[in-house]
Each structure stands twice: as C-alpha cells, then as structure tokens.
Amino acid sequence: MKRFGSIVLVTFMSIGLSAYSQQGQQFRGGVGKNPDKIGNADCKIPNLTDEQQQKINDLRVKHINDVTPLKNELGEKRARMRTLQSAEKPDLNAINKLIDEMAAVRAQIQKKAAAHKVEVASLLTDEQKVYFNAHQGRKFDKGMKRGGGRHGMGNGRGPGYCGYNIQN
C-alpha cells in the first residue's frame, strides 16, 4: 500500500509540474495572451487616438529601419574587436581605431533615437507629453528576452514604450 501511495504521489507531482510548465506566461508575469500588454497595442501613452497610434507606429518602423544597419555594423565591429583582442599579440593601434569607430556608430544611433523621440513627442497632446517624458529615459527591454545573452536570464521589466527600445 505504501508503494501504491508513493506512485500516486509521484504521478500527481509530475502532472502538476507539467501543467505549470504548459500554462503560458500570462500566469508568470509575461505577456501571455493579453493583447493589451503586447508592444504597441496601446503604447502605454494615455488617450492615444487611432491616428496617433498609426503615426507613432509608422515612425517606429522608420526608426527601426534606420538604426538596424547601424546596429548590425556595431555588431560586426564588436566581433572584430573580440578577434583583435584575442590575437596572440594584440595590435593596440587597431584596437584603439576600432574603439573610435564603434563610438562614432553609437553616436549615430543615439542621434537618430533623439530625433525619433522629438518626432513622436510632436504628435502628442500636452497631457500625453507629460506621460511620455516621464517614461522615455528608461531602458526597459534590457534582459527582456529569455535564454541569456548579454544581460542574463530572465524576463526583464518589459519592452518599454510601444514595444521597443527607442534609445538604441
């Protein structure tokens, strides 16, 4: 009888763990199936009109298209940096030159992000601008993706305004 009880207990524990792992992120603090929490469904800026949402989304797409090549270039330079630094005899002049190039690309990305913020703010009412300005400087998406990467495991604090990071 003890053996039967142990088997039943183990079975229920397995089913419970399996059910927990299948329940989805809506019960564990993630987006899950709630469309109100997904990225730019409401952009978290109060009282946006449909026209404002569409214009913000268009600006977002344009911004992403503008900065993606720069981010790719920066990624290539990071890879080159790892190669230079891991050489048997690292060339300090080449490393320093690459550091300067990477800084220039980062500056371009930041300038585009600043211009994008100004464009988005120009579409908002005074009340919406107060909210937008109070929430814009945070990098909410760092560490958001599961599976590690540069910022470790975990869900992070969410994707930030309109579902993407406007700073990068």
Coordinates of C-alpha atoms in Angstrom, one line a residue, residues 47-144:
N47 CA -5.8 58.6 -24.7
L48 CA -4.0 58.0 -28.0
T49 CA -6.2 58.3 -31.0
D50 CA -6.1 55.7 -33.7
E51 CA -4.4 58.3 -36.0
Q52 CA -1.7 59.0 -33.3
Q53 CA -1.2 55.3 -32.9
Q54 CA -0.8 54.8 -36.6
K55 CA 1.6 57.7 -37.0
I56 CA 3.7 56.5 -34.0
N57 CA 3.8 53.0 -35.4
D58 CA 4.9 54.4 -38.8
L59 CA 7.7 56.4 -37.1
R60 CA 8.7 53.3 -35.1
V61 CA 9.0 51.3 -38.3
K62 CA 11.0 54.0 -39.9
H63 CA 13.3 54.4 -36.9
I64 CA 13.9 50.6 -36.7
N65 CA 14.8 50.6 -40.4
D66 CA 17.1 53.5 -39.9
V67 CA 19.0 52.1 -37.0
T68 CA 19.1 48.4 -37.9
P69 CA 22.0 48.7 -40.3
L70 CA 23.9 50.8 -37.7
K71 CA 23.3 48.1 -35.0
N72 CA 24.4 45.4 -37.5
E73 CA 27.6 47.4 -38.2
L74 CA 28.2 47.8 -34.5
G75 CA 27.8 44.0 -34.0
E76 CA 30.3 43.4 -36.7
K77 CA 32.7 45.8 -35.1
R78 CA 32.2 44.0 -31.7
A79 CA 33.1 40.7 -33.4
R80 CA 36.2 42.3 -34.9
M81 CA 37.1 43.7 -31.5
R82 CA 36.9 40.2 -30.0
T83 CA 39.2 38.9 -32.8
L84 CA 41.7 41.7 -32.3
Q85 CA 41.8 41.3 -28.5
S86 CA 42.1 37.6 -28.6
A87 CA 45.1 37.6 -31.0
E88 CA 48.4 36.3 -29.7
K89 CA 49.9 39.8 -30.0
P90 CA 47.0 42.3 -29.9
D91 CA 47.6 45.4 -32.1
L92 CA 46.7 48.3 -29.7
N93 CA 46.6 50.8 -32.5
A94 CA 44.0 48.7 -34.4
I95 CA 42.0 48.2 -31.2
N96 CA 42.0 51.9 -30.4
K97 CA 41.0 52.8 -34.0
L98 CA 38.1 50.3 -33.8
I99 CA 37.0 51.8 -30.4
D100 CA 36.8 55.2 -32.1
E101 CA 34.8 53.7 -35.0
M102 CA 32.4 52.0 -32.6
A103 CA 31.9 55.2 -30.6
A104 CA 31.0 57.0 -33.9
V105 CA 28.4 54.4 -34.8
R106 CA 26.9 54.6 -31.2
A107 CA 26.7 58.4 -31.6
Q108 CA 24.8 58.0 -34.9
I109 CA 22.3 55.6 -33.2
Q110 CA 21.8 58.0 -30.3
K111 CA 21.3 60.9 -32.6
K112 CA 18.7 59.0 -34.6
A113 CA 17.0 58.0 -31.3
A114 CA 16.9 61.6 -30.1
A115 CA 15.3 62.7 -33.4
H116 CA 12.8 59.9 -33.2
K117 CA 11.8 60.9 -29.7
V118 CA 11.2 64.5 -30.8
E119 CA 9.1 63.3 -33.8
V120 CA 7.0 61.1 -31.6
A121 CA 6.5 63.9 -29.0
S122 CA 5.4 66.3 -31.7
L123 CA 2.3 64.1 -32.3
L124 CA 1.2 64.1 -28.7
T125 CA -1.0 66.4 -26.6
D126 CA 0.4 68.2 -23.6
E127 CA -1.1 65.6 -21.3
Q128 CA 0.4 62.8 -23.3
K129 CA 3.7 64.5 -23.4
V130 CA 3.9 64.6 -19.6
Y131 CA 3.5 60.9 -19.5
F132 CA 5.8 60.3 -22.5
N133 CA 8.6 62.5 -21.0
A134 CA 8.2 60.8 -17.6
H135 CA 8.7 57.3 -19.0
Q136 CA 11.0 57.8 -22.0
G137 CA 14.5 57.6 -20.5
R138 CA 14.3 54.1 -19.2
K139 CA 15.8 51.1 -20.9
F140 CA 13.0 48.7 -20.1
D141 CA 14.0 46.0 -22.6
K142 CA 17.4 45.1 -21.2
G143 CA 17.4 41.4 -20.3
M144 CA 13.8 41.0 -21.5

